């Protein structure tokens, strides 16, 4: 019984380690600057500034965790369309191994799909979808799932035998509504303050593909900066309009 139990445990452990998809974590940091700090050196003002800095940090954490920012990342990086590579037992993400990626002309209107076969012909520059539809690259085409475009994958990292791999590999793609994709990505995102006294925010994102985790965090920080600049521009524009109105 002990021998059988040990054999079963070792076998189960082997298959678990062999086929379980690992998750990798990417990390990033954002420094939040309080522009009001330092305007007055009185102790009362200093204590109020400390409270305001804490509130500011909490507000910025909520902004970074907001759906609006992650929505922009999903749309910009076309994360609503995932391509997988078929394996003997498990199917793995083709984020780095697929020669092409998929873009939707209107991401809010396409029809969701699961496991649609996809093959790529390098010599002709075409893809075959669902084993019957042929489309050229870099052109929006009308498919039964919506208006899509197949473009070269910017994240493609070909190996030495890339041509042989593309010839033998089988891919399939799935389309998920951007809102659902955003919810999935937010569940893998963690945003916290580095320490209780600092104004540094730490972001952590987990994904089976390390490069994808990095790209998502970079896209999120870029969207955060763009949103911050827009807020400052709106404030300056409204202030100028108010001053001009009062002068008038």
Short mmCIF file of C-alpha atoms in Angstrom, two decimals:
data_model
loop_
_atom_site.label_atom_id
_atom_site.label_comp_id
_atom_site.label_asym_id
_atom_site.label_seq_id
_atom_site.Cartn_x
_atom_site.Cartn_y
_atom_site.Cartn_z
CA UNK A 1 0.00 0.00 0.00
CA UNK A 2 2.83 2.39 0.82
CA UNK A 3 4.53 1.61 -2.48
CA UNK A 4 1.31 2.14 -4.44
CA UNK A 5 0.57 5.38 -2.60
CA UNK A 6 4.09 6.69 -3.23
CA UNK A 7 3.93 5.74 -6.90
CA UNK A 8 0.52 7.40 -7.31
CA UNK A 9 1.71 10.56 -5.55
CA UNK A 10 4.87 10.81 -7.66
CA UNK A 11 2.89 10.22 -10.85
CA UNK A 12 0.30 12.85 -9.93
CA UNK A 13 3.07 15.30 -9.03
CA UNK A 14 4.82 14.70 -12.35
CA UNK A 15 1.70 15.36 -14.42
CA UNK A 16 0.81 18.38 -12.29
CA UNK A 17 4.23 19.96 -12.85
CA UNK A 18 4.26 18.91 -16.50
CA UNK A 19 0.90 20.30 -17.58
CA UNK A 20 -0.04 23.03 -15.10
CA UNK A 21 0.33 26.44 -16.71
CA UNK A 22 2.54 28.66 -14.48
CA UNK A 23 1.71 32.30 -13.78
CA UNK A 24 4.44 34.95 -13.94
CA UNK A 25 4.28 38.26 -12.12
CA UNK A 26 5.41 41.59 -13.51
CA UNK A 27 5.88 44.57 -11.21
CA UNK A 28 6.00 48.33 -11.70
CA UNK A 29 6.06 51.42 -9.51
CA UNK A 30 4.44 54.85 -9.84
CA UNK A 31 5.43 57.91 -7.84
CA UNK A 32 2.51 60.18 -6.96
CA UNK A 33 3.55 63.81 -6.47
CA UNK A 34 1.50 66.15 -4.33
CA UNK A 35 1.78 69.54 -6.03
CA UNK A 36 0.32 71.34 -3.01
CA UNK A 37 3.01 70.08 -0.64
CA UNK A 38 5.57 72.68 0.45
CA UNK A 39 3.36 75.75 -0.02
CA UNK A 40 3.30 76.42 3.73
CA UNK A 41 5.66 75.16 6.40
CA UNK A 42 3.39 75.54 9.42
CA UNK A 43 2.81 72.41 11.52
CA UNK A 44 -0.95 72.57 11.03
CA UNK A 45 -0.59 72.78 7.26
CA UNK A 46 2.01 70.03 7.32
CA UNK A 47 -0.38 67.69 9.14
CA UNK A 48 -3.19 68.55 6.76
CA UNK A 49 -0.89 67.95 3.79
CA UNK A 50 -0.02 64.52 5.21
CA UNK A 51 -3.71 63.63 5.38
CA UNK A 52 -4.29 65.02 1.90
CA UNK A 53 -1.31 63.04 0.55
CA UNK A 54 -2.78 59.83 1.96
CA UNK A 55 -6.16 60.59 0.40
CA UNK A 56 -4.44 61.50 -2.88
CA UNK A 57 -2.59 58.16 -2.87
CA UNK A 58 -5.81 56.23 -2.23
CA UNK A 59 -7.54 58.14 -5.02
CA UNK A 60 -4.74 57.37 -7.48
CA UNK A 61 -4.83 53.68 -6.52
CA UNK A 62 -8.53 53.59 -7.37
CA UNK A 63 -7.81 55.33 -10.69
CA UNK A 64 -5.19 52.74 -11.60
CA UNK A 65 -7.66 49.95 -10.76
CA UNK A 66 -10.47 51.56 -12.76
CA UNK A 67 -12.14 49.84 -15.68
CA UNK A 68 -11.65 52.90 -17.87
CA UNK A 69 -7.86 52.62 -17.90
CA UNK A 70 -7.87 48.85 -18.40
CA UNK A 71 -10.48 49.22 -21.17
CA UNK A 72 -8.05 51.44 -23.07
CA UNK A 73 -5.28 48.82 -22.66
CA UNK A 74 -7.55 46.06 -23.94
CA UNK A 75 -8.53 48.08 -27.01
CA UNK A 76 -5.05 49.38 -27.79
CA UNK A 77 -3.36 45.97 -27.49
CA UNK A 78 -6.33 44.04 -28.98
CA UNK A 79 -6.42 41.69 -25.99
CA UNK A 80 -10.03 40.74 -26.72
CA UNK A 81 -8.71 38.41 -29.47
CA UNK A 82 -6.55 35.56 -28.16
CA UNK A 83 -4.72 33.01 -30.27
CA UNK A 84 -3.80 29.61 -28.88
CA UNK A 85 -1.51 26.88 -30.18
CA UNK A 86 -2.78 23.33 -30.08
CA UNK A 87 -0.79 20.80 -28.10
CA UNK A 88 -1.03 17.08 -27.46
CA UNK A 89 -2.63 17.61 -24.05
CA UNK A 90 -2.72 21.32 -23.24
CA UNK A 91 -3.29 24.28 -25.51
CA UNK A 92 -0.83 27.11 -24.87
CA UNK A 93 -1.00 30.82 -25.54
CA UNK A 94 0.44 31.85 -28.93
CA UNK A 95 1.07 35.43 -27.79
CA UNK A 96 4.72 35.05 -28.86
CA UNK A 97 4.50 32.16 -31.30
CA UNK A 98 1.67 33.17 -33.62
CA UNK A 99 2.87 35.04 -36.74
CA UNK A 100 -0.39 37.03 -36.84
CA UNK A 101 -2.75 38.77 -34.47
CA UNK A 102 -6.36 39.89 -34.86
CA UNK A 103 -7.88 43.36 -34.70
CA UNK A 104 -11.58 44.26 -34.77
CA UNK A 105 -12.77 47.37 -36.57
CA UNK A 106 -15.46 47.89 -33.96
CA UNK A 107 -14.60 45.88 -30.80
CA UNK A 108 -18.01 46.58 -29.27
CA UNK A 109 -19.97 44.95 -32.07
CA UNK A 110 -18.22 41.71 -33.03
CA UNK A 111 -19.73 38.34 -32.17
CA UNK A 112 -17.97 36.32 -29.50
CA UNK A 113 -16.38 33.08 -30.68
CA UNK A 114 -14.43 30.16 -29.24
CA UNK A 115 -11.79 27.90 -30.78
CA UNK A 116 -11.96 28.95 -34.44
CA UNK A 117 -9.20 27.23 -36.38
CA UNK A 118 -6.53 29.49 -37.88
CA UNK A 119 -3.59 28.73 -40.17
CA UNK A 120 -1.04 31.04 -41.77
CA UNK A 121 0.52 30.82 -45.24
CA UNK A 122 3.73 32.84 -45.23
CA UNK A 123 4.42 32.53 -48.96
CA UNK A 124 0.99 33.89 -49.93
CA UNK A 125 0.58 36.26 -47.01
CA UNK A 126 -2.85 34.86 -46.21
CA UNK A 127 -4.65 33.19 -43.33
CA UNK A 128 -7.25 30.44 -43.47
CA UNK A 129 -10.03 30.73 -40.90
CA UNK A 130 -12.36 27.92 -39.89
CA UNK A 131 -10.67 25.76 -42.58
CA UNK A 132 -12.67 27.43 -45.36
CA UNK A 133 -12.23 31.22 -45.42
CA UNK A 134 -9.06 32.76 -46.88
CA UNK A 135 -8.11 36.34 -46.05
CA UNK A 136 -5.13 38.53 -46.87
CA UNK A 137 -3.19 40.32 -44.16
CA UNK A 138 -3.56 44.01 -43.26
CA UNK A 139 -7.07 44.32 -44.72
CA UNK A 140 -10.34 44.64 -42.86
CA UNK A 141 -12.62 41.84 -44.04
CA UNK A 142 -16.23 41.02 -43.31
CA UNK A 143 -16.43 37.71 -41.44
CA UNK A 144 -19.36 36.02 -39.76
CA UNK A 145 -17.95 37.22 -36.43
CA UNK A 146 -17.62 40.84 -37.51
CA UNK A 147 -15.22 43.06 -39.44
CA UNK A 148 -11.73 41.80 -38.57
CA UNK A 149 -8.19 42.39 -39.73
CA UNK A 150 -5.30 39.93 -39.55
CA UNK A 151 -1.96 41.69 -39.12
CA UNK A 152 1.63 40.61 -38.37
CA UNK A 153 2.07 39.95 -34.68
CA UNK A 154 4.24 42.68 -33.14
CA UNK A 155 5.09 40.33 -30.25
CA UNK A 156 6.10 37.43 -32.51
CA UNK A 157 9.43 35.93 -31.45
CA UNK A 158 10.38 33.36 -34.15
CA UNK A 159 12.81 30.58 -33.32
CA UNK A 160 15.57 29.21 -35.55
CA UNK A 161 13.17 26.75 -37.18
CA UNK A 162 10.31 29.25 -37.45
CA UNK A 163 9.27 28.17 -40.95
CA UNK A 164 9.05 24.51 -39.95
CA UNK A 165 7.13 25.36 -36.79
CA UNK A 166 4.60 27.52 -38.66
CA UNK A 167 4.11 24.73 -41.17
CA UNK A 168 3.29 22.14 -38.52
CA UNK A 169 1.66 24.23 -35.80
CA UNK A 170 -2.11 24.41 -35.47
CA UNK A 171 -3.66 27.57 -34.07
CA UNK A 172 -7.14 28.65 -33.11
CA UNK A 173 -8.50 31.99 -31.91
CA UNK A 174 -11.24 33.17 -29.60
CA UNK A 175 -13.03 36.49 -29.38
CA UNK A 176 -14.22 37.80 -26.02
CA UNK A 177 -16.18 41.00 -25.43
CA UNK A 178 -13.82 43.82 -24.33
CA UNK A 179 -15.79 44.34 -21.10
CA UNK A 180 -15.33 40.69 -20.14
CA UNK A 181 -11.65 40.86 -21.08
CA UNK A 182 -11.24 43.91 -18.86
CA UNK A 183 -12.85 42.09 -15.92
CA UNK A 184 -10.51 39.13 -16.43
CA UNK A 185 -7.41 41.32 -16.51
CA UNK A 186 -8.48 43.36 -13.47
CA UNK A 187 -8.79 40.12 -11.50
CA UNK A 188 -5.06 39.56 -12.11
CA UNK A 189 -4.07 43.11 -11.18
CA UNK A 190 -2.97 44.19 -7.72
CA UNK A 191 -2.42 47.86 -6.87
CA UNK A 192 -1.15 48.80 -3.40
CA UNK A 193 0.83 51.50 -1.60
CA UNK A 194 4.51 50.58 -1.21
CA UNK A 195 4.52 51.68 2.45
CA UNK A 196 2.20 53.59 4.77
CA UNK A 197 4.32 56.75 4.65
CA UNK A 198 5.49 56.80 1.01
CA UNK A 199 3.73 58.14 -2.06
CA UNK A 200 4.82 55.21 -4.24
CA UNK A 201 2.24 52.86 -5.72
CA UNK A 202 3.22 49.32 -6.65
CA UNK A 203 1.46 47.45 -9.44
CA UNK A 204 1.58 43.67 -9.90
CA UNK A 205 0.06 41.72 -12.76
CA UNK A 206 0.05 37.95 -13.28
CA UNK A 207 -0.12 36.13 -16.60
CA UNK A 208 1.17 32.87 -18.11
CA UNK A 209 3.24 34.96 -20.58
CA UNK A 210 5.80 37.26 -18.85
CA UNK A 211 6.03 39.55 -21.90
CA UNK A 212 2.27 40.00 -21.94
CA UNK A 213 2.26 40.87 -18.23
CA UNK A 214 4.90 43.53 -18.89
CA UNK A 215 3.01 44.92 -21.88
CA UNK A 216 -0.22 45.18 -19.88
CA UNK A 217 1.50 47.09 -17.06
CA UNK A 218 3.30 49.39 -19.49
CA UNK A 219 0.02 50.06 -21.29
CA UNK A 220 -1.74 50.71 -17.99
CA UNK A 221 0.88 53.25 -16.86
CA UNK A 222 0.77 54.94 -20.25
CA UNK A 223 -3.03 55.25 -20.04
CA UNK A 224 -2.65 56.60 -16.48
CA UNK A 225 -0.24 59.31 -17.65
CA UNK A 226 -2.49 60.27 -20.56
CA UNK A 227 -5.49 60.51 -18.22
CA UNK A 228 -3.48 62.69 -15.81
CA UNK A 229 -2.38 65.05 -18.57
CA UNK A 230 -5.95 65.30 -19.84
CA UNK A 231 -7.21 66.16 -16.36
CA UNK A 232 -4.56 68.90 -16.00
CA UNK A 233 -5.36 70.32 -19.44
CA UNK A 234 -9.08 70.35 -18.65
CA UNK A 235 -8.41 72.12 -15.35
CA UNK A 236 -6.19 74.73 -17.03
CA UNK A 237 -8.75 75.27 -19.81
CA UNK A 238 -11.61 75.70 -17.34
CA UNK A 239 -9.55 78.04 -15.16
CA UNK A 240 -8.60 80.19 -18.14
CA UNK A 241 -12.21 80.33 -19.30
CA UNK A 242 -13.32 81.38 -15.79
CA UNK A 243 -10.67 84.13 -15.58
CA UNK A 244 -11.53 85.45 -19.03
CA UNK A 245 -15.21 85.45 -18.13
CA UNK A 246 -14.57 87.39 -14.91
CA UNK A 247 -12.33 89.88 -16.75
CA UNK A 248 -15.04 90.38 -19.33
#
